[in-house]
Coordinates of C-alpha atoms in Angstrom, one line a residue:
M173 CA 0.0 0.0 0.0
D174 CA 1.0 3.6 -0.3
R175 CA 1.1 6.2 2.6
N176 CA -2.6 6.8 2.3
G177 CA -3.5 3.1 2.6
K178 CA -4.3 2.6 -1.1
I179 CA -3.4 -0.9 -2.2
I180 CA -0.8 -0.8 -4.9
I181 CA 0.1 -4.5 -5.1
P182 CA -2.9 -6.7 -4.1
P183 CA -2.2 -9.6 -1.7
R184 CA -1.3 -12.6 -3.8
F185 CA 1.9 -13.9 -2.4
R186 CA 2.6 -16.4 0.3
W187 CA 5.3 -14.1 1.7
A188 CA 6.8 -10.7 0.7
D189 CA 9.8 -8.7 2.0
F190 CA 10.4 -4.9 1.9
F191 CA 11.7 -3.2 -1.3
Y192 CA 15.5 -2.8 -1.7
E193 CA 16.9 -1.0 -4.7
G194 CA 13.5 -1.2 -6.4
L195 CA 13.0 -5.0 -6.0
A196 CA 11.3 -7.1 -3.4
V197 CA 11.6 -10.8 -2.6
V198 CA 8.3 -12.7 -2.8
A199 CA 7.4 -16.3 -2.3
E200 CA 4.8 -18.2 -4.2
G201 CA 3.0 -21.5 -3.4
T202 CA 0.1 -22.9 -1.4
E203 CA 1.8 -26.1 -0.1
C204 CA 4.5 -24.4 1.9
N205 CA 5.7 -26.1 5.0
I206 CA 6.0 -24.3 8.4
P207 CA 8.5 -21.4 8.1
L208 CA 12.1 -22.4 9.1
D209 CA 12.7 -18.8 10.3
D210 CA 11.7 -15.2 9.4
Y211 CA 12.9 -15.5 5.8
I212 CA 12.7 -19.1 4.6
L213 CA 9.5 -20.7 3.5
E214 CA 10.3 -24.3 2.7
D215 CA 9.0 -25.5 -0.7
C216 CA 7.9 -22.0 -1.7
P217 CA 9.7 -20.7 -4.8
H218 CA 11.2 -17.3 -4.2
G219 CA 11.6 -14.5 -6.9
Y220 CA 11.8 -10.7 -7.3
I221 CA 9.1 -8.2 -8.3
N222 CA 9.3 -4.5 -9.1
K223 CA 7.1 -1.8 -7.5
K224 CA 4.3 -2.5 -10.1
G225 CA 4.1 -6.1 -8.8
Q226 CA 5.6 -7.5 -12.0
Y227 CA 8.2 -10.3 -11.9
V228 CA 11.7 -9.2 -12.8
I229 CA 13.2 -12.5 -11.7
K230 CA 10.7 -15.4 -11.7
P231 CA 10.2 -17.6 -8.7
Q232 CA 12.8 -20.3 -8.8
F233 CA 14.9 -20.2 -5.7
Y234 CA 14.8 -22.0 -2.4
H235 CA 15.9 -18.9 -0.6
A236 CA 16.6 -15.3 -1.7
L237 CA 18.0 -12.2 0.0
E238 CA 17.5 -8.5 -0.8
F239 CA 19.6 -6.7 -3.4
R240 CA 22.6 -4.7 -2.2
G241 CA 24.8 -2.8 -4.6
G242 CA 23.1 -4.5 -7.6
F243 CA 23.7 -8.1 -6.3
A244 CA 21.8 -10.6 -4.2
A245 CA 22.4 -14.0 -2.7
V246 CA 20.1 -16.9 -3.5
S247 CA 20.1 -20.7 -3.4
R248 CA 18.6 -23.4 -5.6
F249 CA 16.3 -26.2 -4.5
T250 CA 18.8 -28.7 -5.8
N251 CA 21.7 -28.2 -3.5
F252 CA 20.8 -25.2 -1.2
R253 CA 24.3 -23.6 -1.8
A254 CA 24.7 -19.8 -2.1
I255 CA 24.8 -18.2 -5.5
V256 CA 25.2 -14.5 -6.3
I257 CA 23.0 -13.1 -9.1
N258 CA 22.7 -9.6 -10.7
R259 CA 19.4 -7.7 -11.3
S260 CA 18.8 -9.8 -14.5
G261 CA 18.9 -13.0 -12.5
N262 CA 22.2 -14.1 -14.1
I263 CA 24.8 -15.9 -11.9
V264 CA 27.9 -13.8 -11.4
G265 CA 29.8 -15.8 -8.8
L266 CA 30.2 -17.7 -5.5
E267 CA 28.4 -20.9 -6.5
G268 CA 29.2 -23.4 -3.8
L269 CA 29.1 -21.8 -0.4
N270 CA 26.9 -23.4 2.2
Y271 CA 25.9 -20.1 3.9
F272 CA 24.3 -16.9 2.8
L273 CA 26.3 -13.7 2.2
E274 CA 26.0 -10.0 1.6
P275 CA 27.8 -8.2 -1.3
L276 CA 30.4 -5.7 -0.2
A277 CA 32.5 -3.2 -2.0
N278 CA 35.7 -4.1 -4.0
G279 CA 34.2 -7.3 -5.4
Y280 CA 34.1 -9.1 -2.0
F281 CA 31.3 -10.7 -0.1
C282 CA 30.6 -11.2 3.6
V283 CA 29.8 -14.7 4.8
K284 CA 28.3 -15.7 8.1
Q285 CA 29.2 -19.2 9.1
E286 CA 29.3 -20.8 12.6
M287 CA 29.1 -17.5 14.4
Q288 CA 32.0 -16.2 12.4
T289 CA 31.9 -13.3 9.8
R290 CA 34.4 -13.8 7.0
M291 CA 35.2 -12.1 3.7
V292 CA 35.5 -14.0 0.4
D293 CA 36.0 -12.9 -3.2
G294 CA 33.7 -13.6 -6.2
K295 CA 35.0 -17.1 -6.5
G296 CA 34.6 -18.0 -2.9
K297 CA 38.2 -17.6 -1.9
M298 CA 38.6 -16.4 1.6
F299 CA 40.2 -13.0 2.2
A300 CA 43.7 -13.8 3.7
L301 CA 44.4 -12.1 7.1
P302 CA 48.0 -11.3 8.2
Q303 CA 49.8 -14.2 9.8
G304 CA 48.9 -14.8 13.4
L305 CA 45.5 -13.2 13.1
S306 CA 42.0 -14.8 12.6
Y307 CA 38.4 -13.8 12.2
I308 CA 36.6 -13.4 15.5
K309 CA 34.3 -16.2 16.5
R310 CA 31.4 -14.9 18.5
E311 CA 29.4 -16.6 21.2
P312 CA 25.8 -17.4 20.5
G313 CA 23.6 -14.3 21.0
W314 CA 26.4 -11.9 20.2
P315 CA 25.7 -9.5 17.2
N316 CA 27.4 -11.1 14.2
R317 CA 27.1 -8.4 11.5
C318 CA 28.9 -7.8 8.2
P319 CA 31.3 -4.8 8.3
A320 CA 29.8 -1.3 7.7
E321 CA 33.3 0.1 6.9
D322 CA 36.6 -1.1 5.5
L323 CA 38.1 -2.1 8.9
I324 CA 37.3 -5.7 10.0
Q325 CA 37.5 -7.2 13.5
V326 CA 40.3 -9.7 14.1
E327 CA 42.0 -11.4 17.0
D328 CA 45.5 -12.8 17.7
Q329 CA 46.4 -16.1 19.2
S330 CA 46.0 -14.8 22.8
G331 CA 42.5 -13.6 22.1
R332 CA 43.3 -9.9 22.0
Q333 CA 41.3 -8.0 19.3
G334 CA 41.9 -5.3 16.8
F335 CA 41.3 -4.3 13.2
V336 CA 42.7 -5.0 9.7
H337 CA 42.0 -2.9 6.6
F338 CA 39.9 -4.7 4.1
P339 CA 40.9 -5.4 1.3
L340 CA 44.5 -4.1 1.7
G341 CA 45.2 -6.6 4.5
T342 CA 47.2 -4.2 6.6
V343 CA 46.9 -4.1 10.4
V344 CA 45.4 -0.6 11.3
I345 CA 44.8 -1.1 15.0
K346 CA 46.9 -3.8 16.7
P347 CA 45.1 -6.4 18.7
S348 CA 45.2 -4.8 22.2
Y349 CA 41.6 -4.9 23.4
D350 CA 39.6 -7.5 25.3
N351 CA 36.7 -7.1 22.9
V352 CA 35.8 -4.8 19.9
G353 CA 32.6 -4.0 18.1
Q354 CA 32.1 -2.9 14.5
F355 CA 33.3 0.3 13.0
S356 CA 30.5 2.6 12.0
E357 CA 30.5 6.3 11.3
G358 CA 34.3 6.3 11.9
M359 CA 34.1 4.9 15.5
A360 CA 34.1 1.5 17.1
P361 CA 33.3 0.3 20.6
V362 CA 36.1 -1.4 22.5
K363 CA 36.4 -3.2 25.8
V364 CA 39.2 -2.7 28.3
G365 CA 38.9 -5.0 31.3
D366 CA 35.3 -4.9 32.2
R367 CA 34.5 -1.5 30.7
W368 CA 33.5 -0.3 27.2
G369 CA 34.4 2.9 25.5
A370 CA 35.1 3.8 21.8
I371 CA 38.0 4.6 19.5
D372 CA 38.4 6.4 16.1
R373 CA 40.0 5.0 13.0
S374 CA 43.5 5.8 14.1
G375 CA 43.0 3.8 17.3
N376 CA 42.7 6.9 19.6
I377 CA 40.4 6.6 22.6
V378 CA 37.6 9.1 22.0
I379 CA 35.2 7.8 24.7
E380 CA 37.0 6.6 27.9
P381 CA 36.0 3.0 28.9
Q382 CA 33.2 3.7 31.5
F383 CA 30.2 1.6 30.5
S384 CA 29.2 -2.0 30.9
Y385 CA 28.5 -2.1 27.1
V386 CA 28.5 0.2 24.1
S387 CA 27.0 -0.6 20.7
S388 CA 28.1 0.6 17.3
F389 CA 27.2 4.2 16.3
H390 CA 24.2 5.0 14.1
G391 CA 22.9 8.5 13.4
G392 CA 25.6 10.0 15.7
A393 CA 24.6 7.9 18.7
A394 CA 25.2 4.6 20.4
A395 CA 23.4 2.5 23.0
A396 CA 25.3 2.4 26.3
F397 CA 24.6 0.4 29.5
V398 CA 25.6 1.9 32.9
L399 CA 28.1 0.0 35.1
G400 CA 26.6 -1.9 38.1
D401 CA 23.7 -4.2 38.6
S402 CA 20.9 -2.0 37.2
K403 CA 21.4 -3.1 33.6
L404 CA 19.8 0.1 32.3
C405 CA 20.6 1.7 29.0
G406 CA 20.3 5.0 27.2
L407 CA 21.9 6.7 24.2
I408 CA 25.3 8.5 24.2
D409 CA 26.7 10.9 21.6
R410 CA 30.2 10.8 20.0
Q411 CA 31.8 12.3 23.1
G412 CA 30.2 9.8 25.4
K413 CA 27.6 12.2 26.9
W414 CA 24.1 11.1 27.5
I415 CA 21.5 12.0 24.8
V416 CA 18.9 9.9 26.4
Q417 CA 19.4 9.1 30.0
P418 CA 19.8 5.4 31.0
A419 CA 16.3 4.4 32.2
F420 CA 15.5 1.5 29.9
V421 CA 16.0 -2.3 29.8
Q422 CA 16.5 -2.3 26.0
C423 CA 17.7 0.4 23.5
S424 CA 18.3 0.5 19.8
D425 CA 21.8 0.9 18.5
G426 CA 21.6 4.7 17.9
F427 CA 19.1 6.4 15.5
D428 CA 17.6 4.7 12.5
F429 CA 15.8 7.2 10.2
G430 CA 16.3 9.7 13.0
M431 CA 14.5 7.5 15.5
A432 CA 15.5 5.2 18.4
F433 CA 13.5 2.5 20.1
F434 CA 13.3 1.9 23.8
R435 CA 11.8 -0.7 26.1
A436 CA 10.9 0.0 29.7
S437 CA 9.8 -2.3 32.4
D438 CA 7.6 -1.6 35.5
Q439 CA 5.0 -3.3 37.6
E440 CA 2.6 -3.2 34.7
G441 CA 5.0 -5.1 32.4
E442 CA 7.2 -4.1 29.4
K443 CA 6.3 -1.1 27.2
D444 CA 7.9 0.2 24.0
G445 CA 8.4 3.7 22.7
V446 CA 10.2 5.8 20.1
I447 CA 12.3 8.9 20.6
G448 CA 13.6 11.3 18.0
P449 CA 17.1 13.0 17.8
S450 CA 15.8 15.9 19.9
G451 CA 15.2 13.6 22.8
K452 CA 11.4 14.0 22.6
W453 CA 9.0 11.1 22.3
I454 CA 7.6 10.3 18.9
I455 CA 5.6 7.4 20.2
P456 CA 5.2 7.4 24.0
L457 CA 5.8 4.3 26.0
Q458 CA 2.9 1.9 25.4
S459 CA 2.1 -1.7 24.8
R460 CA 4.7 -4.0 23.3
D461 CA 5.8 -4.6 19.7
I462 CA 6.5 -1.4 17.7
E463 CA 8.1 -2.2 14.4
L464 CA 9.7 0.3 12.0
L465 CA 8.4 -0.2 8.5
G466 CA 10.1 2.8 6.8
P467 CA 11.3 6.4 7.3
D468 CA 8.0 7.5 8.8
L469 CA 5.8 4.4 9.2
F470 CA 5.4 2.0 12.1
C471 CA 3.4 -1.2 12.9
V472 CA 2.1 -1.0 16.5
D473 CA 0.0 -3.2 18.7
R474 CA 0.3 -6.2 16.4
Y475 CA -0.3 -8.8 19.1
P476 CA -2.4 -10.6 20.3
E477 CA -4.5 -10.3 17.2
N478 CA -1.4 -10.4 14.9
V479 CA -2.8 -7.5 12.8
C480 CA -0.8 -4.3 12.2
K481 CA -2.0 -0.9 13.2
Y482 CA -0.1 1.4 10.8
L483 CA 1.0 4.6 12.5
T484 CA 2.8 7.5 10.8
I485 CA 5.5 9.5 12.4
D486 CA 3.1 12.3 13.0
G487 CA 0.6 10.0 14.8
R488 CA -1.8 9.4 12.0
L489 CA -3.3 5.9 11.8
I490 CA -3.5 4.4 8.3
K491 CA -6.1 1.8 7.4
P492 CA -5.6 -0.3 4.2
E493 CA -8.4 0.4 1.7

């Protein structure tokens, strides 16, 4: 539908994703098995449509991911191995990997496998790290994201962590930290002992380690948890000062489309809300399950009926016609 609730593409798919670079993944079929996760519908052919609802790449894949930089990762029903296709549906590389990937700059791809993020080229050859360094293997539950910038996280044989330039292969920040997060907006969270702070691309400390955790930066802000047993979070700026005071049990990693999500807990239960960059509430704390659907559109109060109420950033409810 459009912003006024007018139906543009009538409901006719078993499943549909958001539009990325003008194309959206859809799944056909009436005999689909129970979804394996949020993205895979077993036995449903996946393909790509344009914003008119027309097929650009016909349904033929077991699984398909969104387009990034003109490329997308898919797999066939025959062997379930990852393939990279272009916007015409032609195979351009990486036929043979077991796990899905995201296209990156410089002709490389990011692969997530066994809680490890690795870089490979168009033929599936792994990006070689300097001797003595390896890709970081994360524990279950730890964010395992593809790099947002050209510095990738590595660790040495003692477990100390730092950063290597990708794809030059030069060590930019020597492994000297107990833990590191991802570089984003020129900064990366780092852990020294039991405290987190942040560094710049030269390895200089720009936020002294003083928090129990700091996320990557998005929209000029990062989520930070206070030290101690309270386990409360808020948002900090690039100097480590509080933008949103720590009063929540869950915070988004900075601002997305100029908005940040928060979850509070009290005697009445958990409630979600959305704050803008000015620190004012866009959606006050209310019942659970607020989902961002775009730059100015939310789905609120989906449960228990499992039906979205569409709410715009200015508080207007949209009802599909």
